[in-house]
Coordinates of C-alpha atoms and ligand atoms in Angstrom, one line a residue:
M8 CA -4.8 32.6 -4.3
I9 CA -1.8 33.8 -2.7
I10 CA 0.9 35.2 -5.2
D11 CA 4.8 35.2 -4.4
K12 CA 6.6 37.4 -6.8
K13 CA 10.0 37.8 -7.3
S14 CA 12.7 38.2 -5.2
D15 CA 15.2 40.8 -5.2
F16 CA 18.0 39.4 -7.2
D17 CA 21.9 41.0 -8.4
V18 CA 23.0 39.3 -11.5
V19 CA 20.4 36.8 -13.3
D20 CA 22.2 35.2 -16.4
L21 CA 19.2 33.8 -18.5
S22 CA 21.8 31.8 -21.1
F23 CA 21.8 28.3 -21.0
E24 CA 25.5 28.7 -20.4
E25 CA 26.5 26.4 -17.0
I26 CA 25.7 28.8 -14.0
D27 CA 27.9 27.5 -11.3
K28 CA 31.1 27.9 -12.9
G29 CA 32.9 25.9 -10.3
F30 CA 35.6 26.6 -7.9
T31 CA 39.4 27.8 -9.6
P32 CA 42.5 25.6 -8.5
R33 CA 43.3 28.2 -6.0
Q34 CA 40.0 28.3 -4.6
A35 CA 39.8 24.1 -4.2
I36 CA 43.0 24.2 -2.9
A37 CA 42.4 26.8 -0.3
E38 CA 39.1 25.1 0.4
A39 CA 40.4 22.1 0.8
K40 CA 42.6 22.9 3.7
R41 CA 39.8 24.1 5.8
C42 CA 38.8 20.1 6.6
L43 CA 39.3 18.9 9.7
G44 CA 40.1 15.2 8.4
C45 CA 37.3 14.4 10.8
A46 CA 38.2 10.2 12.1
K47 CA 34.2 9.9 12.4
P48 CA 33.6 11.9 9.2
H49 CA 30.1 12.4 9.6
C50 CA 30.0 13.6 6.3
R51 CA 31.5 10.2 4.4
A52 CA 27.8 9.2 6.6
G53 CA 25.9 11.6 4.8
C54 CA 26.5 10.2 1.5
P55 CA 24.3 7.9 -0.3
I56 CA 27.2 6.4 -1.8
E57 CA 29.4 6.3 1.0
N58 CA 32.1 8.6 -1.5
E59 CA 35.8 8.4 0.9
I60 CA 35.6 12.3 0.9
P61 CA 37.9 13.2 3.7
Q62 CA 41.1 11.1 1.8
F63 CA 39.7 13.1 -1.3
I64 CA 39.9 16.6 0.7
K65 CA 43.4 15.7 1.8
A66 CA 44.9 14.3 -1.0
L67 CA 43.0 17.7 -3.1
A68 CA 44.7 19.7 -0.4
N69 CA 48.5 18.2 -0.6
G70 CA 47.8 19.7 -4.7
N71 CA 47.7 15.5 -5.8
I72 CA 44.3 15.3 -8.1
G73 CA 45.5 12.1 -9.6
E74 CA 45.1 10.6 -6.6
A75 CA 42.2 12.6 -5.5
S76 CA 40.0 11.5 -8.9
A77 CA 41.2 8.0 -8.5
I78 CA 39.7 7.6 -5.0
I79 CA 37.1 9.0 -5.8
A80 CA 36.4 7.3 -9.2
R81 CA 36.5 3.1 -6.2
R82 CA 32.7 4.0 -5.2
S83 CA 31.5 6.8 -8.1
N84 CA 31.6 6.8 -11.6
L85 CA 30.2 9.4 -12.6
P86 CA 31.8 12.2 -9.8
A87 CA 31.6 15.2 -12.7
V88 CA 27.8 14.7 -12.5
C89 CA 27.5 14.1 -9.0
G90 CA 28.9 16.9 -8.5
R91 CA 26.5 19.2 -9.8
V92 CA 23.6 18.0 -9.0
C93 CA 23.4 16.1 -6.6
P94 CA 21.7 17.8 -3.6
H95 CA 24.9 17.9 -1.3
E96 CA 23.4 20.6 1.1
Q97 CA 20.5 17.3 2.2
Q98 CA 23.3 14.7 1.9
C99 CA 26.8 15.3 2.8
E100 CA 28.0 18.3 3.2
S101 CA 24.7 18.9 5.7
H102 CA 26.4 16.9 8.1
C103 CA 29.5 18.0 7.5
I104 CA 31.2 18.9 11.7
L105 CA 32.3 22.7 10.5
N106 CA 28.9 23.9 10.1
K107 CA 28.6 24.5 14.0
K108 CA 31.5 26.9 13.7
G109 CA 30.8 28.6 10.6
E110 CA 30.9 27.2 7.4
G111 CA 31.0 23.3 6.8
I112 CA 33.4 22.2 3.4
K113 CA 31.4 22.7 -0.2
I114 CA 32.4 18.8 -0.7
G115 CA 30.3 19.1 -3.7
K116 CA 32.1 21.9 -6.0
L117 CA 35.5 19.8 -4.4
E118 CA 33.4 16.9 -5.9
R119 CA 32.8 18.4 -9.3
F120 CA 36.7 20.2 -9.4
I121 CA 39.5 16.8 -9.2
A122 CA 36.7 14.9 -12.1
D123 CA 36.8 19.2 -14.6
F124 CA 40.0 18.9 -13.5
D125 CA 40.9 15.1 -14.0
A126 CA 38.6 15.2 -17.3
E127 CA 40.6 18.5 -18.6
M128 CA 44.3 17.0 -17.9
E129 CA 43.6 13.3 -18.7
I130 CA 46.0 12.8 -15.5
T131 CA 43.8 9.0 -14.5
Q132 CA 43.4 6.9 -17.3
P133 CA 40.4 4.2 -17.1
E134 CA 41.4 0.8 -19.1
A135 CA 39.6 -1.7 -19.5
C136 CA 40.1 -5.0 -17.7
P137 CA 43.1 -7.6 -20.8
V138 CA 39.6 -10.3 -20.9
Q139 CA 36.5 -9.7 -20.3
N140 CA 36.0 -12.7 -19.1
K141 CA 34.1 -13.4 -16.0
G142 CA 30.3 -13.1 -17.5
K143 CA 28.0 -11.4 -20.3
V144 CA 25.8 -9.0 -18.9
A145 CA 23.3 -7.0 -21.0
V146 CA 21.7 -3.4 -19.6
I147 CA 18.7 -1.9 -20.9
G148 CA 19.0 2.2 -19.6
A149 CA 21.5 4.7 -19.9
G150 CA 20.3 6.6 -17.2
P151 CA 22.8 7.2 -13.3
A152 CA 21.1 3.2 -12.1
G153 CA 22.8 1.4 -15.9
L154 CA 25.4 3.8 -16.2
T155 CA 26.5 2.4 -12.6
V156 CA 25.9 -1.0 -13.7
A157 CA 27.9 -1.1 -16.1
G158 CA 30.6 0.9 -14.4
D159 CA 30.7 -1.8 -11.9
L160 CA 30.4 -4.5 -13.7
A161 CA 33.1 -2.9 -16.0
K162 CA 35.5 -3.0 -13.8
Q163 CA 35.2 -5.9 -12.5
C164 CA 36.1 -7.5 -16.3
F165 CA 32.7 -8.5 -17.0
D166 CA 31.7 -8.3 -21.2
V167 CA 29.4 -4.8 -20.5
T168 CA 26.6 -3.6 -23.1
V169 CA 24.3 -0.6 -23.0
F170 CA 21.3 -0.5 -24.6
D171 CA 18.7 2.4 -24.7
A172 CA 16.1 4.0 -26.8
Q173 CA 17.2 6.9 -27.6
E174 CA 20.2 8.5 -29.8
E175 CA 22.4 9.2 -27.3
P176 CA 23.5 7.3 -23.6
G177 CA 22.9 9.6 -20.6
G178 CA 19.2 8.9 -19.8
V179 CA 18.0 11.8 -17.6
L180 CA 21.5 13.4 -17.8
I181 CA 20.8 14.6 -21.3
Y182 CA 17.2 14.6 -22.4
G183 CA 16.0 16.2 -18.5
I184 CA 18.5 18.2 -16.9
P185 CA 19.0 21.1 -18.5
D186 CA 22.5 22.4 -19.7
F187 CA 22.5 25.7 -17.7
R188 CA 22.5 23.0 -14.6
L189 CA 25.0 20.6 -16.5
N190 CA 26.4 20.9 -19.2
K191 CA 25.4 17.6 -22.3
E192 CA 29.6 17.5 -22.3
V193 CA 30.5 16.9 -19.2
V194 CA 28.2 13.7 -19.4
R195 CA 29.5 12.6 -22.4
R196 CA 32.8 12.7 -20.9
E197 CA 31.4 10.3 -18.8
I198 CA 30.6 8.2 -21.3
R199 CA 33.6 7.8 -23.2
K200 CA 35.3 7.5 -19.3
M201 CA 33.0 4.1 -19.4
E202 CA 33.7 3.3 -23.2
R203 CA 37.4 3.1 -22.1
L204 CA 36.5 0.3 -19.5
G205 CA 35.7 -1.7 -22.2
V206 CA 31.7 -0.5 -22.1
T207 CA 29.9 -1.5 -25.6
F208 CA 27.6 1.4 -26.1
R209 CA 23.7 0.5 -28.2
N210 CA 21.5 3.4 -28.5
K211 CA 18.8 3.6 -30.5
V212 CA 17.5 -0.2 -29.4
L213 CA 13.8 0.1 -28.0
V214 CA 14.0 -3.1 -26.0
G215 CA 10.5 -4.7 -25.6
Q216 CA 10.3 -3.7 -29.1
D217 CA 13.7 -3.9 -31.5
I218 CA 14.6 -6.4 -29.2
T219 CA 13.1 -8.5 -26.0
I220 CA 14.7 -9.6 -23.2
D221 CA 14.0 -14.0 -24.7
Q222 CA 16.3 -12.3 -27.6
L223 CA 18.5 -10.7 -25.5
F224 CA 19.2 -14.9 -22.9
Q225 CA 19.7 -15.9 -26.8
E226 CA 22.1 -13.7 -27.5
G227 CA 23.9 -15.6 -25.0
Y228 CA 23.4 -12.8 -21.8
D229 CA 24.1 -14.0 -18.1
A230 CA 22.3 -11.8 -17.0
I231 CA 20.2 -8.5 -18.1
F232 CA 19.5 -5.8 -15.7
I233 CA 16.4 -2.7 -16.4
G234 CA 16.9 1.0 -15.2
T235 CA 14.9 1.5 -17.7
G236 CA 13.8 4.7 -15.6
T237 CA 10.1 6.4 -15.3
A238 CA 9.3 7.4 -19.3
L239 CA 5.3 8.2 -19.1
P240 CA 4.3 11.2 -18.3
K241 CA 1.3 11.8 -15.2
R242 CA -1.9 12.8 -17.1
L243 CA -4.0 15.6 -15.6
D244 CA -7.4 14.5 -16.2
I245 CA -9.1 18.1 -16.7
P246 CA -11.2 20.0 -19.2
G247 CA -9.2 20.8 -21.9
N248 CA -5.5 18.5 -21.1
D249 CA -5.6 17.8 -24.8
L250 CA -5.7 21.5 -26.5
A251 CA -2.4 22.1 -28.4
G252 CA -0.1 24.1 -26.0
V253 CA -0.8 22.0 -23.5
V254 CA 2.6 19.9 -23.7
Q255 CA 4.0 17.0 -20.6
A256 CA 7.5 18.6 -19.0
S257 CA 9.4 15.6 -20.1
Y258 CA 8.3 15.9 -24.3
F259 CA 9.7 20.4 -23.4
L260 CA 12.8 19.3 -21.8
R261 CA 13.3 16.5 -25.1
I262 CA 13.1 18.8 -27.2
V263 CA 15.0 21.5 -25.9
A264 CA 18.3 19.6 -25.0
L265 CA 17.7 17.6 -28.8
A266 CA 17.4 21.6 -30.4
N267 CA 20.1 22.7 -28.1
S268 CA 22.4 19.7 -29.2
G269 CA 22.1 21.1 -33.2
K270 CA 19.7 17.1 -33.8
I271 CA 16.3 19.4 -34.7
S272 CA 15.3 22.4 -35.2
P273 CA 14.3 25.4 -32.4
R274 CA 11.0 25.1 -34.1
E275 CA 10.0 22.7 -33.0
I276 CA 10.4 23.4 -29.8
P277 CA 6.5 24.4 -28.1
V278 CA 7.9 27.8 -26.2
S279 CA 8.0 31.2 -28.0
I280 CA 9.3 34.7 -27.1
G281 CA 6.4 36.6 -25.3
D282 CA 4.8 33.2 -24.7
K283 CA 2.3 33.3 -21.0
V284 CA 2.7 30.2 -20.2
F285 CA 1.5 28.0 -17.0
I286 CA 4.0 25.8 -14.8
I287 CA 2.1 22.7 -13.0
G288 CA 3.1 20.9 -10.4
A289 CA 6.3 22.7 -7.6
G290 CA 8.9 20.1 -7.8
N291 CA 12.5 19.9 -9.1
V292 CA 11.6 19.0 -12.7
A293 CA 8.2 22.2 -13.1
M294 CA 11.5 24.2 -11.4
D295 CA 13.9 23.0 -14.7
A296 CA 11.0 23.6 -16.9
A297 CA 10.0 27.0 -15.8
R298 CA 13.2 28.1 -16.2
T299 CA 14.2 26.6 -19.3
A300 CA 10.5 28.6 -20.4
L301 CA 12.5 31.9 -19.1
R302 CA 15.8 31.6 -21.3
L303 CA 13.5 30.8 -24.8
G304 CA 11.5 34.8 -24.2
A305 CA 8.7 33.6 -22.4
S306 CA 6.8 37.1 -21.1
G307 CA 5.7 35.1 -17.7
V308 CA 6.2 31.6 -16.3
T309 CA 3.6 30.8 -13.9
V310 CA 4.2 27.4 -11.1
V311 CA 0.9 26.3 -10.1
H312 CA 1.2 24.3 -6.3
R313 CA -1.5 23.2 -4.6
R314 CA 0.3 23.7 -1.3
G315 CA 1.6 25.9 -0.2
E316 CA 5.4 27.2 0.3
S317 CA 6.8 24.9 1.9
E318 CA 4.9 21.9 0.4
I319 CA 7.0 22.2 -2.8
T320 CA 9.4 18.5 -3.3
A321 CA 11.6 21.0 -5.2
L322 CA 14.9 21.5 -3.1
R323 CA 15.0 24.8 -1.4
S324 CA 18.0 25.7 -3.1
E325 CA 16.4 25.1 -7.1
F326 CA 13.0 27.5 -6.1
E327 CA 15.1 29.9 -4.7
H328 CA 17.0 29.8 -8.2
A329 CA 12.9 30.0 -10.0
R330 CA 11.8 33.0 -7.7
A331 CA 15.6 34.4 -8.2
E332 CA 14.8 34.4 -12.1
G333 CA 11.4 35.6 -12.2
V334 CA 9.5 32.6 -11.8
T335 CA 6.4 33.4 -10.4
F336 CA 4.1 31.0 -8.2
R337 CA 0.4 31.2 -7.3
W338 CA 0.3 28.9 -4.5
M339 CA -3.3 27.1 -2.6
S340 CA -4.0 26.9 -6.2
S341 CA -5.1 24.7 -8.5
P342 CA -6.2 24.1 -12.3
A343 CA -9.9 23.7 -13.0
R344 CA -9.5 23.7 -16.6
F345 CA -7.7 24.5 -19.4
L346 CA -9.6 27.3 -22.0
G347 CA -9.4 27.2 -26.1
D348 CA -10.8 25.8 -29.2
E349 CA -8.0 24.4 -30.8
K350 CA -5.8 26.2 -28.7
V351 CA -5.0 26.8 -25.2
T352 CA -5.8 30.3 -24.6
A353 CA -6.8 30.9 -20.9
I354 CA -6.7 29.0 -17.4
E355 CA -8.7 28.9 -14.8
L356 CA -7.7 28.7 -12.0
E357 CA -8.8 27.1 -8.8
S358 CA -8.4 28.2 -4.9
M359 CA -7.5 25.6 -3.1
A360 CA -7.7 25.7 1.7
I361 CA -7.1 23.9 4.3
D362 CA -10.3 22.7 5.8
E363 CA -10.9 22.5 10.2
S364 CA -9.2 18.5 9.8
N365 CA -6.7 19.4 8.3
Q366 CA -8.1 18.7 4.5
L367 CA -6.9 20.0 1.3
V368 CA -10.0 21.6 0.0
A369 CA -10.7 23.4 -2.8
T370 CA -12.8 26.6 -2.0
G371 CA -15.0 27.1 -5.3
E372 CA -13.5 30.6 -5.4
K373 CA -12.0 30.2 -8.9
Q374 CA -10.1 33.0 -12.1
T375 CA -9.3 32.8 -15.0
L376 CA -5.5 34.0 -16.8
P377 CA -5.2 34.3 -20.6
A378 CA -2.2 31.4 -20.7
D379 CA -0.6 30.0 -24.0
K380 CA 1.2 27.2 -23.2
I381 CA 0.7 25.1 -19.9
I382 CA 3.0 22.4 -18.6
L383 CA 2.4 19.6 -17.1
A384 CA 4.7 18.5 -14.3
I385 CA 3.0 16.3 -12.1
G386 CA 5.3 13.5 -11.7
Q387 CA 6.1 9.9 -13.7
R388 CA 5.7 6.5 -14.0
P389 CA 7.4 3.6 -15.6
A390 CA 6.1 2.3 -19.2
A391 CA 5.1 -1.4 -19.1
R392 CA 7.0 -2.2 -23.1
I393 CA 9.6 -4.2 -21.2
I394 CA 7.6 -6.5 -19.0
S395 CA 4.6 -6.9 -20.6
S396 CA 6.9 -8.3 -23.9
A397 CA 8.4 -10.5 -21.6
G398 CA 7.5 -13.3 -18.9
G399 CA 8.0 -13.8 -15.7
I400 CA 8.9 -9.9 -14.6
E401 CA 6.4 -9.0 -10.7
V402 CA 5.5 -5.2 -10.6
D403 CA 3.7 -3.3 -8.3
P404 CA -0.1 -2.2 -8.8
N405 CA 2.0 1.5 -9.6
G406 CA 3.9 -0.9 -12.3
Y407 CA 7.3 -0.5 -10.3
V408 CA 9.1 -3.8 -11.2
I409 CA 9.1 -5.5 -7.6
T410 CA 13.2 -6.9 -6.6
R411 CA 14.4 -9.3 -3.7
E412 CA 17.1 -8.8 -1.5
R413 CA 19.0 -11.3 -2.6
P414 CA 20.8 -11.8 -4.9
Y415 CA 20.3 -7.6 -4.3
G416 CA 17.9 -6.6 -6.7
M417 CA 16.5 -9.5 -9.1
T418 CA 13.5 -9.1 -9.8
T419 CA 10.6 -12.2 -10.2
R420 CA 12.4 -14.0 -13.4
R421 CA 15.9 -15.7 -12.8
G422 CA 18.6 -13.5 -14.1
V423 CA 16.9 -10.4 -14.3
F424 CA 18.1 -7.8 -12.7
A425 CA 16.3 -4.2 -11.8
G426 CA 16.6 -0.8 -10.2
G427 CA 17.4 3.2 -10.3
D428 CA 13.7 4.9 -10.7
V429 CA 12.0 2.1 -12.2
V430 CA 12.3 -0.1 -8.8
H431 CA 12.0 3.5 -6.4
E432 CA 9.8 5.5 -7.9
P433 CA 11.0 8.9 -9.0
A434 CA 14.3 10.0 -6.2
T435 CA 17.2 10.9 -7.7
V436 CA 21.2 10.7 -8.8
V437 CA 23.0 9.3 -6.7
L438 CA 19.9 7.1 -4.8
A439 CA 19.3 6.1 -8.3
M440 CA 23.6 5.1 -8.0
K441 CA 23.4 3.9 -4.5
E442 CA 20.8 1.2 -5.2
A443 CA 22.7 0.0 -8.6
K444 CA 25.6 -0.4 -6.9
K445 CA 24.4 -3.0 -5.2
V446 CA 22.5 -4.3 -7.8
A447 CA 25.4 -4.8 -9.5
A448 CA 27.1 -6.6 -6.7
G449 CA 23.9 -8.8 -6.9
I450 CA 24.8 -9.6 -10.6
A451 CA 27.9 -10.5 -9.7
M452 CA 27.0 -12.9 -6.8
Y453 CA 24.5 -14.8 -9.1
V454 CA 26.7 -14.7 -12.6
E455 CA 29.6 -16.2 -10.7
A456 CA 26.9 -19.0 -9.6
K457 CA 25.9 -19.7 -12.1
K458 CA 29.6 -20.2 -14.3
L459 CA 30.2 -22.8 -11.4
I460 CA 26.6 -24.4 -11.8
E461 CA 27.5 -24.5 -15.9
E462 CA 31.2 -25.9 -15.2
C463 CA 29.8 -28.3 -12.4
G464 CA 27.5 -29.5 -15.4
V465 CA 24.5 -29.5 -13.1
Ligands
LIG46 C1 14.0 17.1 -16.1 C2 14.4 16.3 -14.2 C3 15.6 17.5 -13.7 C4 15.7 15.9 -12.2 N1 16.9 17.4 -11.8 C5 17.6 16.3 -10.9 C6 18.8 16.9 -10.3 O1 19.3 17.9 -9.7 N2 19.7 16.0 -8.9 C7 18.8 14.6 -9.1 O2 20.2 14.1 -8.4 N3 18.1 14.1 -9.2 C8 17.5 15.2 -10.9 N4 17.1 14.3 -10.5 C9 15.6 12.8 -11.3 C10 16.9 11.7 -11.3 O3 17.8 12.7 -12.8 C11 16.7 10.7 -11.7 O4 16.1 9.5 -10.8 C12 17.5 10.2 -12.6 O5 17.8 10.6 -13.3 C13 17.4 7.8 -12.8 O6 18.4 7.7 -13.2 P1 17.7 6.0 -13.7 O7 18.7 5.5 -14.5 O8 17.1 5.0 -12.9 O9 16.9 6.2 -14.5 P2 16.4 7.6 -16.3 O10 17.3 8.9 -15.4 O11 15.3 8.1 -17.2 O12 17.0 6.7 -17.4 C14 16.5 5.7 -18.0 C15 17.3 5.7 -19.2 O13 16.3 3.6 -19.9 C16 16.2 4.7 -21.0 N5 15.0 3.4 -21.1 C17 13.5 3.5 -21.7 N6 13.2 2.2 -21.4 C18 13.5 1.9 -22.7 C19 13.6 0.4 -23.4 N7 12.5 0.4 -24.0 N8 14.7 0.4 -24.4 C20 15.5 0.6 -23.6 N9 16.6 2.1 -23.4 C21 15.2 2.2 -22.5 C22 15.8 6.6 -21.2 O14 15.4 6.5 -23.0 C23 16.7 6.9 -20.5 O15 18.0 7.1 -21.2 C24 16.1 15.0 -12.2 C25 14.7 14.3 -12.8 C26 14.8 15.7 -13.7 C27 13.0 14.1 -15.1
LIG47 S1 33.2 16.3 7.9 FE1 33.7 18.5 7.3 S2 35.1 18.9 8.3 FE2 35.2 16.5 8.9 S3 36.2 15.4 6.8 FE3 34.2 15.4 6.2 S4 34.1 17.3 5.1 FE4 35.8 17.9 6.9

């Protein structure tokens, strides 16, 4: 088993405050002035939603932050969020031409600065259409996909209502990504902008249970969008997985988010001061869970991964942060069982190896280590609640909703559309937004055709 210990690091902030404080106005304008304003901007080609990057940077360099914000708003409904959590290093920033000459432009931080400055100074004010007469659309799920569809359609004068099962809208942005990476007030601010665009939010409505797709159509909606993400965590079928102290990462992060916003008692958080915590999995969710456990006072946090360091799915930057903060990694290691009577007290790990045919194999070499909490971060899949309560919506064998190209995003049931993680498997905020933008266009096209047919009396 290869063990990777904490790297050298200068300053480690283990509070829940946002770590990255963003640019000051002076820094932002200096950075914007470095941009070459390329005629063929590679940065834009690297942005999944084709943000007009050189244009908003130029406006910022000229000191016109309102104009910069208005340019961003043409493509994105969530700039303050994207500026913080998008993997810019793999997208726009990696394409910046200035990387060849030294250092590329920090596009994400500029986007964040513009969005924050605009919101704090209230420079631009989104306005609702005087009449929302293009059609009535129900959006199920208030994560990045649902919010994008809602924002895009509201801007086109649709009457949009967003239904979400949780107490407040935002999806993973509120209940998944921890505060130290994304301050929840930033998400709430983006939601308020949507309300000003005329979007109505109905929280604590579990569609499929409290109301069905059929009932929504009976209420007069012309189209329905499903953006319900991947709510069901995958299970690890090994002995001991039902012991107290073995929890899912999505549950753990949601409870911490609720406790941090004062909605539940911190006593409900399943990690306590001094706990020895093991995280199973090495994706972004695992890194967030590990870093959160450290902030709760765990005496040791170890990420367990069946493969080597080069084969993690987490962003390199997230992994580096976790390691720098003190998370330990056990590479080529797999949990064989969790031990304890009612409560977990130990974890048995088995070493893995790569055989001659390049296959990952268990070696039989095992080691037992004391453990107080185990957090499973091995993936998620969609829940079936909506599909099973509504006829005609087909899913693939793994439960992902099947959609078509024309009108873009329509499911096998007419008038019902879907997008985001519930269609494309867990990905990123901006990929959910990219697809959702195309689905919003598909919904607009569908509703327009539907209205035309109704008007013609066909
Ligand atoms: C811990 C964590 C960290 C992440 N970090 C990053 C990151 O740094 N950068 C990045 O780009 N991506 C990150 N991601 C991935 C990203 O957040 C998701 O890809 C994105 O949120 C998917 O958006 P979505 O709208 O499809 O689904 P979600 O955000 O999951 O939203 C789905 C919404 O649907 C609601 N819902 C579900 N079922 C029902 C129902 N039956 N009735 C009513 N409402 C319902 C849920 O309450 C939820 O609000 C992270 C994910 C997690 C879990
Ligand atoms: S590629 Fe870099 S330098 Fe060129 S426009 Fe984009 S951000 Fe500016």
